[in-house]
Amino acid sequence: MRRKLIVGNWKMNGSHAANAELLAGLQAQGPWVAEVAVCAPFPYLAEVALSPQGSLIAWGAQDCSAHEAGAYTGEVSAAMLAEFGCRYVLIGHSERRQLYGETDAQAAAKFAAVKAAGMTPILCVGETLQERDAGKTEQVVARQLSAVDFKDGVLAYEPVWAIGTGRNATPEQAQAVHAFLRRKVSSDTPILYGGSVKPQNAAAIFAMPDVDGGLVGGASLVAKDFLDIVKAAGT
Ligand code: 13P
């Protein structure tokens, strides 16, 4: 069985002091049972990379520009991230889609930019509660996935209703969508689950046959919780 991948998404959280404490807390004994990565805000990426834990964990960004370079004030290009050793970039996170109006087409362009720069995009897909209640879950995630020329990436299923709500998808709900997505990507594509992953529910979710790891928001900000989630990936 392939090692699971656990990715922490700090979202817009952190400070020098908080990052130092969190990274020090991630000092794990012995080999990690799972592959571990942390997606930090741009200004803190180097802090993660240069920390003693930086050599043990991969690191990633939460977004990047679809453009190569030029007059795009406020943007950060994929090439800039790659130059610093960034491995992963989250693409199409539901907060980008919902709060900043990111479209499937923009996600597709960013996905391509990340790949062109030699990094691994983590494409996020997921339905809202309204879409789930209307029986449209598969339709929505299929649309979000098919908009992208998906190859050599990581896929993350993050039901919007489970993000930051404390209401995770049940292992069976996650498995059903993962199995659906699995049929649409190559068999070696890691498919992560995200949405209120906590130490208490991680093992049951990760035990599902098509769940290859997790994309963890809130719990990645607490070192012990994040480590416990990583450990759950090895059980
Ligand atoms: P929570 O784990 O806080 O629900 O966030 C999930 C998420 O959006 C990770 O990208």
Short mmCIF file of N, CA, C and O and ligand atoms in Angstrom, two decimals, residues 7-9 11 90 93-95 124 158 162-166 194-198 215-220, ligand 1:
data_model
loop_
_atom_site.label_atom_id
_atom_site.label_comp_id
_atom_site.label_asym_id
_atom_site.label_seq_id
_atom_site.Cartn_x
_atom_site.Cartn_y
_atom_site.Cartn_z
N VAL A 7 -1.70 16.71 4.17
CA VAL A 7 -1.33 18.09 3.86
C VAL A 7 -2.06 19.03 4.81
O VAL A 7 -3.29 19.00 4.91
N GLY A 8 -1.29 19.84 5.51
CA GLY A 8 -1.88 20.87 6.37
C GLY A 8 -2.09 22.13 5.57
O GLY A 8 -1.21 22.55 4.81
N ASN A 9 -3.25 22.73 5.68
CA ASN A 9 -3.53 24.01 5.02
C ASN A 9 -3.75 25.04 6.12
O ASN A 9 -4.79 25.04 6.78
N LYS A 11 -4.24 28.08 5.84
CA LYS A 11 -5.10 29.20 5.40
C LYS A 11 -4.44 30.52 5.82
O LYS A 11 -3.21 30.58 5.87
N LEU A 90 -1.99 24.43 -3.80
CA LEU A 90 -3.43 24.16 -3.80
C LEU A 90 -4.07 24.93 -4.95
O LEU A 90 -3.75 26.10 -5.17
N HIS A 93 -9.19 25.84 -4.30
CA HIS A 93 -9.79 25.61 -2.97
C HIS A 93 -11.16 26.28 -2.93
O HIS A 93 -11.36 27.34 -3.54
N SER A 94 -12.08 25.70 -2.21
CA SER A 94 -13.45 26.23 -2.22
C SER A 94 -13.51 27.67 -1.72
O SER A 94 -14.38 28.44 -2.13
N GLU A 95 -12.56 28.04 -0.84
CA GLU A 95 -12.56 29.44 -0.38
C GLU A 95 -12.16 30.38 -1.51
O GLU A 95 -12.66 31.50 -1.62
N CYS A 124 -8.60 21.00 -5.71
CA CYS A 124 -9.68 20.81 -4.74
C CYS A 124 -11.03 20.84 -5.46
O CYS A 124 -11.29 21.75 -6.25
N GLU A 158 -13.13 18.00 -1.09
CA GLU A 158 -13.45 18.79 0.09
C GLU A 158 -14.89 19.27 -0.01
O GLU A 158 -15.15 20.33 -0.60
N ALA A 162 -18.46 20.68 4.82
CA ALA A 162 -17.67 20.04 5.88
C ALA A 162 -16.46 20.89 6.26
O ALA A 162 -15.75 20.56 7.21
N ILE A 163 -16.22 21.97 5.52
CA ILE A 163 -15.00 22.75 5.76
C ILE A 163 -15.22 23.74 6.90
O ILE A 163 -16.08 24.61 6.82
N GLY A 164 -14.44 23.55 7.95
CA GLY A 164 -14.48 24.48 9.08
C GLY A 164 -15.78 24.45 9.86
O GLY A 164 -16.05 25.33 10.68
N THR A 165 -16.59 23.44 9.62
CA THR A 165 -17.89 23.37 10.28
C THR A 165 -17.92 22.39 11.44
O THR A 165 -18.87 22.36 12.20
N GLY A 166 -16.89 21.54 11.52
CA GLY A 166 -16.89 20.49 12.53
C GLY A 166 -17.77 19.32 12.11
O GLY A 166 -17.91 18.35 12.83
N GLY A 194 -10.76 16.26 2.58
CA GLY A 194 -10.63 17.43 3.44
C GLY A 194 -11.99 17.90 3.90
O GLY A 194 -12.98 17.82 3.15
N GLY A 195 -12.05 18.41 5.14
CA GLY A 195 -13.32 18.90 5.69
C GLY A 195 -13.49 18.36 7.10
O GLY A 195 -13.93 17.23 7.28
N SER A 196 -13.05 19.19 8.09
CA SER A 196 -13.18 18.84 9.51
C SER A 196 -12.50 17.52 9.85
O SER A 196 -13.03 16.74 10.65
N VAL A 197 -11.33 17.27 9.25
CA VAL A 197 -10.54 16.10 9.68
C VAL A 197 -9.95 16.44 11.05
O VAL A 197 -9.34 17.49 11.23
N LYS A 198 -10.15 15.55 11.99
CA LYS A 198 -9.68 15.74 13.38
C LYS A 198 -9.04 14.43 13.83
O LYS A 198 -9.29 13.37 13.24
N LEU A 215 -6.47 16.54 3.64
CA LEU A 215 -6.14 17.96 3.54
C LEU A 215 -6.77 18.60 4.76
O LEU A 215 -8.00 18.64 4.88
N VAL A 216 -5.92 19.07 5.66
CA VAL A 216 -6.36 19.40 7.03
C VAL A 216 -6.25 20.89 7.28
O VAL A 216 -5.16 21.45 7.15
N GLY A 217 -7.34 21.54 7.61
CA GLY A 217 -7.34 22.96 7.90
C GLY A 217 -7.08 23.23 9.37
O GLY A 217 -5.94 23.19 9.84
N GLY A 218 -8.14 23.48 10.11
CA GLY A 218 -8.04 23.90 11.52
C GLY A 218 -7.11 23.04 12.35
O GLY A 218 -6.29 23.57 13.12
N ALA A 219 -7.20 21.73 12.20
CA ALA A 219 -6.39 20.84 13.05
C ALA A 219 -4.91 20.88 12.70
O ALA A 219 -4.08 20.39 13.47
N SER A 220 -4.55 21.48 11.55
CA SER A 220 -3.12 21.56 11.21
C SER A 220 -2.44 22.70 11.95
O SER A 220 -1.23 22.87 11.88
P1 13P B 1 -10.97 22.25 8.06
O1 13P B 1 -10.10 21.05 8.32
O2 13P B 1 -10.72 23.38 9.01
O3 13P B 1 -12.41 21.87 7.93
O4 13P B 1 -10.52 22.83 6.62
C1 13P B 1 -10.48 21.98 5.54
C2 13P B 1 -9.81 22.68 4.41
O5 13P B 1 -10.39 23.56 3.81
C3 13P B 1 -8.45 22.28 4.06
O6 13P B 1 -8.07 22.81 2.84
#
